[in-house]
Amino acid sequence: MSHTAHIPSHRKPRRSASKLALRAGVAGGVLGTIAVAGAAGPANAEPVTETIEMPTLGSLESGAGLASAVAASAEASHQEALDQSLQAQENAALQKAAKEAKKAKAEADRKAAAERAEEARLKAEQERKEAEERASRDRERTRLSTRSTSSSNDSGSSSSSDSGSTAGSSTETQAPSGSAAAIVAFARAQIGDAYVSGGTGPNSWDCSGLVQAAYRAAGIDLPRISYSQSSMGTSVSLSNLQPGDILYWGSRSGSYHVAIYVGGGNYVGAQNPSTGVVERSLDWDTPSGAVRIL
């Protein structure tokens, strides 16, 4: 083949005039080199039957593009891995929060159930105590009623002026005076107020809170608790009561309820949440005993 023969090109179409000119120069240089080599060779040398494709600027550009694409792909892969890691962390945090919320709800439900059970237990205990107190009072009333009937039968038709008349019946007709009057007046002024355990006024009371406040109105300080109040003063018989005396239920040193005798066979006390502060007859709930502070 002549050195001037056309060498087919396998390159891609040129994209610009400047690139075309540069590539033409390179190709021309290659062809010129081949031509010189052919002329300098021996006369009987074999004609050139092959062409050598030399690297071009186009192939260099393709390599740079490939490297850029590889770098972009690596960056995309890295970003995708980062996004997946963040998503996994978010999912783990959500799962942890859900578990903690479920655990907190279970704990709150458990506490609420325990509180309800405790309230039910306390209510049942209170009802049991009240039932026991009512039963005890009923037994005491029955005992006193039996004793009173027996005494009435024994006395027959004795005159009310008989020397056997009790001191209590004579004192019930006397009006309270001095400190006793102040105590009775204060107690009666609270009738209708609510009963609240631990109440010390001015509009709600428990039994010992009312007694303490009534005596304070007369300038006398008493302990706060019922059994401490019933342990003070001098023990007196229920047949010899005077206005202002403290009535108690239970034993003197272990009383569970107190009230104030106001005369006329009645007393004022903060009874319970159902009745509040009321005035009642001794026969309605006969006390166990009485003490005199004045």
PDB file of C-alpha atoms in Angstrom:
ATOM      1  CA  MET A   1       0.000   0.000   0.000  1.00  0.00           C
ATOM      2  CA  SER A   2       1.327   3.501  -0.892  1.00  0.00           C
ATOM      3  CA  HIS A   3       2.257   5.744   1.939  1.00  0.00           C
ATOM      4  CA  THR A   4      -0.242   8.181   0.573  1.00  0.00           C
ATOM      5  CA  ALA A   5      -3.042   5.692   0.732  1.00  0.00           C
ATOM      6  CA  HIS A   6      -6.075   6.668   2.813  1.00  0.00           C
ATOM      7  CA  ILE A   7      -6.021   5.353   6.356  1.00  0.00           C
ATOM      8  CA  PRO A   8      -9.547   4.880   7.678  1.00  0.00           C
ATOM      9  CA  SER A   9     -10.229   6.536  11.002  1.00  0.00           C
ATOM     10  CA  HIS A  10     -12.137   4.899  13.885  1.00  0.00           C
ATOM     11  CA  ARG A  11     -12.379   7.987  15.934  1.00  0.00           C
ATOM     12  CA  LYS A  12     -15.697   9.542  16.968  1.00  0.00           C
ATOM     13  CA  PRO A  13     -16.928  12.663  15.086  1.00  0.00           C
ATOM     14  CA  ARG A  14     -15.137  15.817  16.084  1.00  0.00           C
ATOM     15  CA  ARG A  15     -17.078  18.112  18.393  1.00  0.00           C
ATOM     16  CA  SER A  16     -15.346  21.463  17.839  1.00  0.00           C
ATOM     17  CA  ALA A  17     -13.049  23.249  15.413  1.00  0.00           C
ATOM     18  CA  SER A  18     -10.201  23.605  17.915  1.00  0.00           C
ATOM     19  CA  LYS A  19     -10.278  19.940  18.820  1.00  0.00           C
ATOM     20  CA  LEU A  20     -10.474  19.048  15.084  1.00  0.00           C
ATOM     21  CA  ALA A  21      -7.395  21.033  14.269  1.00  0.00           C
ATOM     22  CA  LEU A  22      -5.405  19.558  17.140  1.00  0.00           C
ATOM     23  CA  ARG A  23      -6.363  16.030  16.280  1.00  0.00           C
ATOM     24  CA  ALA A  24      -5.545  16.659  12.590  1.00  0.00           C
ATOM     25  CA  GLY A  25      -2.103  17.814  13.621  1.00  0.00           C
ATOM     26  CA  VAL A  26      -1.452  14.710  15.616  1.00  0.00           C
ATOM     27  CA  ALA A  27      -2.703  12.483  12.832  1.00  0.00           C
ATOM     28  CA  GLY A  28      -0.556  14.324  10.295  1.00  0.00           C
ATOM     29  CA  GLY A  29       2.502  13.882  12.433  1.00  0.00           C
ATOM     30  CA  VAL A  30       1.888  10.181  12.708  1.00  0.00           C
ATOM     31  CA  LEU A  31       1.404   9.793   8.966  1.00  0.00           C
ATOM     32  CA  GLY A  32       4.507  11.834   8.251  1.00  0.00           C
ATOM     33  CA  THR A  33       6.549   9.621  10.499  1.00  0.00           C
ATOM     34  CA  ILE A  34       5.289   6.538   8.741  1.00  0.00           C
ATOM     35  CA  ALA A  35       6.068   8.050   5.341  1.00  0.00           C
ATOM     36  CA  VAL A  36       9.644   8.902   6.324  1.00  0.00           C
ATOM     37  CA  ALA A  37      10.161   5.448   7.692  1.00  0.00           C
ATOM     38  CA  GLY A  38       8.938   3.935   4.415  1.00  0.00           C
ATOM     39  CA  ALA A  39      11.220   6.057   2.317  1.00  0.00           C
ATOM     40  CA  ALA A  40      14.241   5.242   4.400  1.00  0.00           C
ATOM     41  CA  GLY A  41      13.633   1.500   4.289  1.00  0.00           C
ATOM     42  CA  PRO A  42      15.204  -0.921   1.763  1.00  0.00           C
ATOM     43  CA  ALA A  43      13.830  -1.017  -1.704  1.00  0.00           C
ATOM     44  CA  ASN A  44      12.664  -4.552  -1.420  1.00  0.00           C
ATOM     45  CA  ALA A  45      10.831  -3.965   1.889  1.00  0.00           C
ATOM     46  CA  GLU A  46       7.290  -5.240   2.259  1.00  0.00           C
ATOM     47  CA  PRO A  47       4.641  -2.644   1.775  1.00  0.00           C
ATOM     48  CA  VAL A  48       2.780  -1.442   4.878  1.00  0.00           C
ATOM     49  CA  THR A  49      -0.277  -3.541   5.382  1.00  0.00           C
ATOM     50  CA  GLU A  50      -1.293  -2.383   8.933  1.00  0.00           C
ATOM     51  CA  THR A  51      -2.195   0.881  10.552  1.00  0.00           C
ATOM     52  CA  ILE A  52      -1.492   1.753  14.188  1.00  0.00           C
ATOM     53  CA  GLU A  53      -4.160   3.650  16.103  1.00  0.00           C
ATOM     54  CA  MET A  54      -2.473   6.185  18.351  1.00  0.00           C
ATOM     55  CA  PRO A  55      -3.961   7.627  21.443  1.00  0.00           C
ATOM     56  CA  THR A  56      -5.924  10.766  20.861  1.00  0.00           C
ATOM     57  CA  LEU A  57      -7.079  13.601  22.990  1.00  0.00           C
ATOM     58  CA  GLY A  58     -10.581  12.201  22.679  1.00  0.00           C
ATOM     59  CA  SER A  59      -9.592   9.000  24.468  1.00  0.00           C
ATOM     60  CA  LEU A  60      -7.901  11.017  27.180  1.00  0.00           C
ATOM     61  CA  GLU A  61     -11.064  13.001  27.625  1.00  0.00           C
ATOM     62  CA  SER A  62     -13.088   9.776  27.862  1.00  0.00           C
ATOM     63  CA  GLY A  63     -10.757   8.529  30.601  1.00  0.00           C
ATOM     64  CA  ALA A  64     -11.206  11.735  32.564  1.00  0.00           C
ATOM     65  CA  GLY A  65     -14.970  11.476  32.193  1.00  0.00           C
ATOM     66  CA  LEU A  66     -14.884   7.897  33.383  1.00  0.00           C
ATOM     67  CA  ALA A  67     -12.855   8.855  36.459  1.00  0.00           C
ATOM     68  CA  SER A  68     -15.305  11.644  37.173  1.00  0.00           C
ATOM     69  CA  ALA A  69     -18.223   9.233  36.808  1.00  0.00           C
ATOM     70  CA  VAL A  70     -16.537   6.732  39.120  1.00  0.00           C
ATOM     71  CA  ALA A  71     -15.929   9.461  41.695  1.00  0.00           C
ATOM     72  CA  ALA A  72     -19.554  10.619  41.434  1.00  0.00           C
ATOM     73  CA  SER A  73     -20.763   7.037  41.818  1.00  0.00           C
ATOM     74  CA  ALA A  74     -18.582   6.570  44.893  1.00  0.00           C
ATOM     75  CA  GLU A  75     -19.901   9.814  46.379  1.00  0.00           C
ATOM     76  CA  ALA A  76     -23.486   8.711  45.693  1.00  0.00           C
ATOM     77  CA  SER A  77     -22.820   5.337  47.297  1.00  0.00           C
ATOM     78  CA  HIS A  78     -21.312   7.042  50.345  1.00  0.00           C
ATOM     79  CA  GLN A  79     -24.296   9.367  50.641  1.00  0.00           C
ATOM     80  CA  GLU A  80     -26.691   6.437  50.292  1.00  0.00           C
ATOM     81  CA  ALA A  81     -24.850   4.551  53.044  1.00  0.00           C
ATOM     82  CA  LEU A  82     -24.965   7.648  55.243  1.00  0.00           C
ATOM     83  CA  ASP A  83     -28.704   8.076  54.618  1.00  0.00           C
ATOM     84  CA  GLN A  84     -29.323   4.428  55.470  1.00  0.00           C
ATOM     85  CA  SER A  85     -27.310   4.775  58.678  1.00  0.00           C
ATOM     86  CA  LEU A  86     -29.289   7.851  59.729  1.00  0.00           C
ATOM     87  CA  GLN A  87     -32.550   6.102  58.904  1.00  0.00           C
ATOM     88  CA  ALA A  88     -31.506   3.106  60.980  1.00  0.00           C
ATOM     89  CA  GLN A  89     -30.661   5.389  63.916  1.00  0.00           C
ATOM     90  CA  GLU A  90     -34.025   7.130  63.629  1.00  0.00           C
ATOM     91  CA  ASN A  91     -35.847   3.794  63.531  1.00  0.00           C
ATOM     92  CA  ALA A  92     -33.929   2.588  66.593  1.00  0.00           C
ATOM     93  CA  ALA A  93     -34.730   5.814  68.466  1.00  0.00           C
ATOM     94  CA  LEU A  94     -38.432   5.505  67.591  1.00  0.00           C
ATOM     95  CA  GLN A  95     -38.506   1.890  68.744  1.00  0.00           C
ATOM     96  CA  LYS A  96     -36.770   2.809  72.003  1.00  0.00           C
ATOM     97  CA  ALA A  97     -39.200   5.695  72.613  1.00  0.00           C
ATOM     98  CA  ALA A  98     -42.155   3.413  71.917  1.00  0.00           C
ATOM     99  CA  LYS A  99     -40.846   0.807  74.369  1.00  0.00           C
ATOM    100  CA  GLU A 100     -40.274   3.457  77.050  1.00  0.00           C
ATOM    101  CA  ALA A 101     -43.755   4.913  76.529  1.00  0.00           C
ATOM    102  CA  LYS A 102     -45.287   1.449  76.775  1.00  0.00           C
ATOM    103  CA  LYS A 103     -43.315   0.742  79.933  1.00  0.00           C
ATOM    104  CA  ALA A 104     -44.329   4.103  81.471  1.00  0.00           C
ATOM    105  CA  LYS A 105     -47.992   3.459  80.666  1.00  0.00           C
ATOM    106  CA  ALA A 106     -47.825   0.010  82.235  1.00  0.00           C
ATOM    107  CA  GLU A 107     -46.233   1.482  85.365  1.00  0.00           C
ATOM    108  CA  ALA A 108     -48.872   4.217  85.555  1.00  0.00           C
ATOM    109  CA  ASP A 109     -51.648   1.641  85.180  1.00  0.00           C
ATOM    110  CA  ARG A 110     -50.061  -0.488  87.906  1.00  0.00           C
ATOM    111  CA  LYS A 111     -49.842   2.474  90.291  1.00  0.00           C
ATOM    112  CA  ALA A 112     -53.428   3.501  89.547  1.00  0.00           C
ATOM    113  CA  ALA A 113     -54.634  -0.036  90.226  1.00  0.00           C
ATOM    114  CA  ALA A 114     -52.650  -0.131  93.475  1.00  0.00           C
ATOM    115  CA  GLU A 115     -54.136   3.214  94.544  1.00  0.00           C
ATOM    116  CA  ARG A 116     -57.654   2.021  93.781  1.00  0.00           C
ATOM    117  CA  ALA A 117     -57.035  -1.162  95.734  1.00  0.00           C
ATOM    118  CA  GLU A 118     -55.675   0.833  98.672  1.00  0.00           C
ATOM    119  CA  GLU A 119     -58.665   3.188  98.589  1.00  0.00           C
ATOM    120  CA  ALA A 120     -61.024   0.220  98.552  1.00  0.00           C
ATOM    121  CA  ARG A 121     -59.145  -1.345 101.465  1.00  0.00           C
ATOM    122  CA  LEU A 122     -59.282   1.868 103.498  1.00  0.00           C
ATOM    123  CA  LYS A 123     -62.962   2.307 102.760  1.00  0.00           C
ATOM    124  CA  ALA A 124     -63.691  -1.267 103.790  1.00  0.00           C
ATOM    125  CA  GLU A 125     -61.639  -0.798 106.967  1.00  0.00           C
ATOM    126  CA  GLN A 126     -63.515   2.418 107.784  1.00  0.00           C
ATOM    127  CA  GLU A 127     -66.859   0.749 107.204  1.00  0.00           C
ATOM    128  CA  ARG A 128     -65.791  -2.160 109.414  1.00  0.00           C
ATOM    129  CA  LYS A 129     -64.763   0.184 112.220  1.00  0.00           C
ATOM    130  CA  GLU A 130     -68.001   2.134 111.971  1.00  0.00           C
ATOM    131  CA  ALA A 131     -69.959  -1.102 112.065  1.00  0.00           C
ATOM    132  CA  GLU A 132     -68.050  -2.202 115.151  1.00  0.00           C
ATOM    133  CA  GLU A 133     -68.673   1.162 116.805  1.00  0.00           C
ATOM    134  CA  ARG A 134     -72.377   0.997 116.055  1.00  0.00           C
ATOM    135  CA  ALA A 135     -72.557  -2.525 117.400  1.00  0.00           C
ATOM    136  CA  SER A 136     -70.697  -1.479 120.548  1.00  0.00           C
ATOM    137  CA  ARG A 137     -73.042   1.457 121.069  1.00  0.00           C
ATOM    138  CA  ASP A 138     -76.063  -0.733 120.506  1.00  0.00           C
ATOM    139  CA  ARG A 139     -74.826  -3.190 123.104  1.00  0.00           C
ATOM    140  CA  GLU A 140     -74.170  -0.361 125.557  1.00  0.00           C
ATOM    141  CA  ARG A 141     -77.615   1.117 124.979  1.00  0.00           C
ATOM    142  CA  THR A 142     -79.181  -2.280 125.501  1.00  0.00           C
ATOM    143  CA  ARG A 143     -77.233  -2.741 128.714  1.00  0.00           C
ATOM    144  CA  LEU A 144     -78.197   0.673 130.017  1.00  0.00           C
ATOM    145  CA  SER A 145     -81.803   0.178 128.991  1.00  0.00           C
ATOM    146  CA  THR A 146     -81.911  -3.110 130.860  1.00  0.00           C
ATOM    147  CA  ARG A 147     -80.323  -1.543 133.920  1.00  0.00           C
ATOM    148  CA  SER A 148     -82.697   1.418 133.776  1.00  0.00           C
ATOM    149  CA  THR A 149     -85.724  -0.885 133.588  1.00  0.00           C
ATOM    150  CA  SER A 150     -84.467  -2.907 136.490  1.00  0.00           C
ATOM    151  CA  SER A 151     -83.879   0.218 138.585  1.00  0.00           C
ATOM    152  CA  SER A 152     -87.340   1.517 137.764  1.00  0.00           C
ATOM    153  CA  ASN A 153     -88.940  -1.703 138.913  1.00  0.00           C
ATOM    154  CA  ASP A 154     -86.960  -1.642 142.147  1.00  0.00           C
ATOM    155  CA  SER A 155     -87.808   1.947 142.996  1.00  0.00           C
ATOM    156  CA  GLY A 156     -91.541   1.483 142.494  1.00  0.00           C
ATOM    157  CA  SER A 157     -93.476   4.703 142.938  1.00  0.00           C
ATOM    158  CA  SER A 158     -90.797   6.603 144.842  1.00  0.00           C
ATOM    159  CA  SER A 159     -91.256  10.388 144.874  1.00  0.00           C
ATOM    160  CA  SER A 160     -89.034  12.556 142.720  1.00  0.00           C
ATOM    161  CA  SER A 161     -88.122  14.441 145.888  1.00  0.00           C
ATOM    162  CA  ASP A 162     -86.703  11.280 147.412  1.00  0.00           C
ATOM    163  CA  SER A 163     -83.190  11.589 148.711  1.00  0.00           C
ATOM    164  CA  GLY A 164     -82.136   8.914 146.178  1.00  0.00           C
ATOM    165  CA  SER A 165     -82.460  11.374 143.279  1.00  0.00           C
ATOM    166  CA  THR A 166     -79.248  11.605 141.259  1.00  0.00           C
ATOM    167  CA  ALA A 167     -77.077  14.625 141.121  1.00  0.00           C
ATOM    168  CA  GLY A 168     -77.172  14.465 137.360  1.00  0.00           C
ATOM    169  CA  SER A 169     -80.899  15.145 137.153  1.00  0.00           C
ATOM    170  CA  SER A 170     -80.516  18.242 139.289  1.00  0.00           C
ATOM    171  CA  THR A 171     -77.572  19.607 137.328  1.00  0.00           C
ATOM    172  CA  GLU A 172     -79.283  19.173 133.938  1.00  0.00           C
ATOM    173  CA  THR A 173     -81.676  21.998 134.848  1.00  0.00           C
ATOM    174  CA  GLN A 174     -78.820  24.395 135.567  1.00  0.00           C
ATOM    175  CA  ALA A 175     -77.742  26.780 132.827  1.00  0.00           C
ATOM    176  CA  PRO A 176     -74.001  26.811 132.104  1.00  0.00           C
ATOM    177  CA  SER A 177     -72.023  29.836 133.189  1.00  0.00           C
ATOM    178  CA  GLY A 178     -68.501  31.205 132.921  1.00  0.00           C
ATOM    179  CA  SER A 179     -66.062  29.011 130.947  1.00  0.00           C
ATOM    180  CA  ALA A 180     -68.657  26.261 130.550  1.00  0.00           C
ATOM    181  CA  ALA A 181     -71.041  28.728 128.882  1.00  0.00           C
ATOM    182  CA  ALA A 182     -68.310  29.776 126.429  1.00  0.00           C
ATOM    183  CA  ILE A 183     -67.498  26.154 125.608  1.00  0.00           C
ATOM    184  CA  VAL A 184     -71.134  25.199 125.076  1.00  0.00           C
ATOM    185  CA  ALA A 185     -71.853  28.309 123.005  1.00  0.00           C
ATOM    186  CA  PHE A 186     -68.901  27.670 120.720  1.00  0.00           C
ATOM    187  CA  ALA A 187     -69.777  23.992 120.227  1.00  0.00           C
ATOM    188  CA  ARG A 188     -73.401  24.763 119.391  1.00  0.00           C
ATOM    189  CA  ALA A 189     -72.342  27.498 116.962  1.00  0.00           C
ATOM    190  CA  GLN A 190     -70.587  24.853 114.823  1.00  0.00           C
ATOM    191  CA  ILE A 191     -73.651  22.620 114.418  1.00  0.00           C
ATOM    192  CA  GLY A 192     -74.130  21.912 110.716  1.00  0.00           C
ATOM    193  CA  ASP A 193     -70.426  22.138 109.840  1.00  0.00           C
ATOM    194  CA  ALA A 194     -68.823  19.280 107.937  1.00  0.00           C
ATOM    195  CA  TYR A 195     -66.893  16.410 109.449  1.00  0.00           C
ATOM    196  CA  VAL A 196     -63.398  16.057 107.959  1.00  0.00           C
ATOM    197  CA  SER A 197     -60.759  13.776 109.410  1.00  0.00           C
ATOM    198  CA  GLY A 198     -58.026  16.011 110.815  1.00  0.00           C
ATOM    199  CA  GLY A 199     -60.288  19.079 110.569  1.00  0.00           C
ATOM    200  CA  THR A 200     -59.655  21.934 113.006  1.00  0.00           C
ATOM    201  CA  GLY A 201     -62.066  24.524 111.597  1.00  0.00           C
ATOM    202  CA  PRO A 202     -63.304  27.014 110.923  1.00  0.00           C
ATOM    203  CA  ASN A 203     -65.924  25.232 108.790  1.00  0.00           C
ATOM    204  CA  SER A 204     -64.948  21.564 109.096  1.00  0.00           C
ATOM    205  CA  TRP A 205     -63.943  19.488 112.117  1.00  0.00           C
ATOM    206  CA  ASP A 206     -63.143  16.100 113.474  1.00  0.00           C
ATOM    207  CA  CYS A 207     -64.263  15.178 116.999  1.00  0.00           C
ATOM    208  CA  SER A 208     -61.114  16.169 118.896  1.00  0.00           C
ATOM    209  CA  GLY A 209     -60.571  19.259 116.716  1.00  0.00           C
ATOM    210  CA  LEU A 210     -63.992  20.586 117.742  1.00  0.00           C
ATOM    211  CA  VAL A 211     -63.408  19.884 121.459  1.00  0.00           C
ATOM    212  CA  GLN A 212     -59.998  21.536 121.354  1.00  0.00           C
ATOM    213  CA  ALA A 213     -61.374  24.654 119.620  1.00  0.00           C
ATOM    214  CA  ALA A 214     -64.343  24.903 122.037  1.00  0.00           C
ATOM    215  CA  TYR A 215     -62.048  24.845 125.056  1.00  0.00           C
ATOM    216  CA  ARG A 216     -59.717  27.333 123.412  1.00  0.00           C
ATOM    217  CA  ALA A 217     -62.704  29.707 123.159  1.00  0.00           C
ATOM    218  CA  ALA A 218     -62.764  29.594 126.971  1.00  0.00           C
ATOM    219  CA  GLY A 219     -59.013  30.188 127.202  1.00  0.00           C
ATOM    220  CA  ILE A 220     -58.118  26.565 127.944  1.00  0.00           C
ATOM    221  CA  ASP A 221     -55.549  24.631 125.886  1.00  0.00           C
ATOM    222  CA  LEU A 222     -56.160  20.924 125.306  1.00  0.00           C
ATOM    223  CA  PRO A 223     -54.144  18.280 123.452  1.00  0.00           C
ATOM    224  CA  ARG A 224     -55.113  17.616 119.849  1.00  0.00           C
ATOM    225  CA  ILE A 225     -55.865  13.868 120.039  1.00  0.00           C
ATOM    226  CA  SER A 226     -59.024  12.375 121.546  1.00  0.00           C
ATOM    227  CA  TYR A 227     -57.325   9.860 123.863  1.00  0.00           C
ATOM    228  CA  SER A 228     -55.081  12.632 125.217  1.00  0.00           C
ATOM    229  CA  GLN A 229     -58.113  14.846 125.885  1.00  0.00           C
ATOM    230  CA  SER A 230     -60.027  12.083 127.696  1.00  0.00           C
ATOM    231  CA  SER A 231     -56.954  11.361 129.853  1.00  0.00           C
ATOM    232  CA  MET A 232     -57.025  14.872 131.340  1.00  0.00           C
ATOM    233  CA  GLY A 233     -59.066  16.271 134.208  1.00  0.00           C
ATOM    234  CA  THR A 234     -61.119  14.200 136.632  1.00  0.00           C
ATOM    235  CA  SER A 235     -63.282  11.239 135.744  1.00  0.00           C
ATOM    236  CA  VAL A 236     -67.000  11.833 136.436  1.00  0.00           C
ATOM    237  CA  SER A 237     -70.065   9.620 136.326  1.00  0.00           C
ATOM    238  CA  LEU A 238     -72.523   9.945 133.462  1.00  0.00           C
ATOM    239  CA  SER A 239     -75.171  10.539 136.145  1.00  0.00           C
ATOM    240  CA  ASN A 240     -73.292  13.594 137.437  1.00  0.00           C
ATOM    241  CA  LEU A 241     -72.535  15.494 134.245  1.00  0.00           C
ATOM    242  CA  GLN A 242     -72.179  19.243 133.972  1.00  0.00           C
ATOM    243  CA  PRO A 243     -72.177  21.407 130.819  1.00  0.00           C
ATOM    244  CA  GLY A 244     -68.659  21.584 129.379  1.00  0.00           C
ATOM    245  CA  ASP A 245     -67.661  18.057 130.463  1.00  0.00           C
ATOM    246  CA  ILE A 246     -65.839  15.991 127.852  1.00  0.00           C
ATOM    247  CA  LEU A 247     -67.568  12.741 126.881  1.00  0.00           C
ATOM    248  CA  TYR A 248     -65.531   9.906 125.430  1.00  0.00           C
ATOM    249  CA  TRP A 249     -66.158   6.566 123.711  1.00  0.00           C
ATOM    250  CA  GLY A 250     -63.799   3.668 124.311  1.00  0.00           C
ATOM    251  CA  SER A 251     -61.426   3.497 127.265  1.00  0.00           C
ATOM    252  CA  ARG A 252     -60.366   6.704 128.977  1.00  0.00           C
ATOM    253  CA  SER A 253     -56.732   6.384 127.884  1.00  0.00           C
ATOM    254  CA  GLY A 254     -57.634   4.890 124.519  1.00  0.00           C
ATOM    255  CA  SER A 255     -60.758   6.707 123.405  1.00  0.00           C
ATOM    256  CA  TYR A 256     -61.600   6.848 119.709  1.00  0.00           C
ATOM    257  CA  HIS A 257     -64.264   9.600 119.909  1.00  0.00           C
ATOM    258  CA  VAL A 258     -65.007  12.645 122.092  1.00  0.00           C
ATOM    259  CA  ALA A 259     -67.781  15.236 122.361  1.00  0.00           C
ATOM    260  CA  ILE A 260     -68.961  18.059 124.676  1.00  0.00           C
ATOM    261  CA  TYR A 261     -71.824  17.715 127.086  1.00  0.00           C
ATOM    262  CA  VAL A 262     -74.064  20.795 126.688  1.00  0.00           C
ATOM    263  CA  GLY A 263     -76.702  20.052 129.349  1.00  0.00           C
ATOM    264  CA  GLY A 264     -80.254  18.768 129.221  1.00  0.00           C
ATOM    265  CA  GLY A 265     -79.030  15.225 128.532  1.00  0.00           C
ATOM    266  CA  ASN A 266     -77.517  16.288 125.185  1.00  0.00           C
ATOM    267  CA  TYR A 267     -74.048  16.607 123.713  1.00  0.00           C
ATOM    268  CA  VAL A 268     -72.518  18.273 120.644  1.00  0.00           C
ATOM    269  CA  GLY A 269     -69.902  16.454 118.608  1.00  0.00           C
ATOM    270  CA  ALA A 270     -68.395  16.069 115.160  1.00  0.00           C
ATOM    271  CA  GLN A 271     -69.774  12.587 114.602  1.00  0.00           C
ATOM    272  CA  ASN A 272     -68.843  11.355 111.104  1.00  0.00           C
ATOM    273  CA  PRO A 273     -68.784  12.421 107.425  1.00  0.00           C
ATOM    274  CA  SER A 274     -72.487  11.567 107.063  1.00  0.00           C
ATOM    275  CA  THR A 275     -73.827  13.725 109.900  1.00  0.00           C
ATOM    276  CA  GLY A 276     -71.145  16.378 110.445  1.00  0.00           C
ATOM    277  CA  VAL A 277     -71.413  18.406 113.656  1.00  0.00           C
ATOM    278  CA  VAL A 278     -74.703  17.602 115.424  1.00  0.00           C
ATOM    279  CA  GLU A 279     -76.413  17.791 118.810  1.00  0.00           C
ATOM    280  CA  ARG A 280     -77.620  14.445 120.053  1.00  0.00           C
ATOM    281  CA  SER A 281     -79.177  12.899 123.130  1.00  0.00           C
ATOM    282  CA  LEU A 282     -77.013  10.703 125.328  1.00  0.00           C
ATOM    283  CA  ASP A 283     -79.468   7.895 124.561  1.00  0.00           C
ATOM    284  CA  TRP A 284     -78.741   8.201 120.842  1.00  0.00           C
ATOM    285  CA  ASP A 285     -75.142   7.123 121.334  1.00  0.00           C
ATOM    286  CA  THR A 286     -74.305   6.597 124.987  1.00  0.00           C
ATOM    287  CA  PRO A 287     -70.675   7.506 125.781  1.00  0.00           C
ATOM    288  CA  SER A 288     -68.328   5.231 127.700  1.00  0.00           C
ATOM    289  CA  GLY A 289     -67.443   7.889 130.271  1.00  0.00           C
ATOM    290  CA  ALA A 290     -66.735  11.562 130.953  1.00  0.00           C
ATOM    291  CA  VAL A 291     -64.016  13.814 132.369  1.00  0.00           C
ATOM    292  CA  ARG A 292     -64.230  17.278 133.870  1.00  0.00           C
ATOM    293  CA  ILE A 293     -61.563  19.864 133.025  1.00  0.00           C
ATOM    294  CA  LEU A 294     -63.173  22.987 134.538  1.00  0.00           C
TER     295      LEU A 294
END
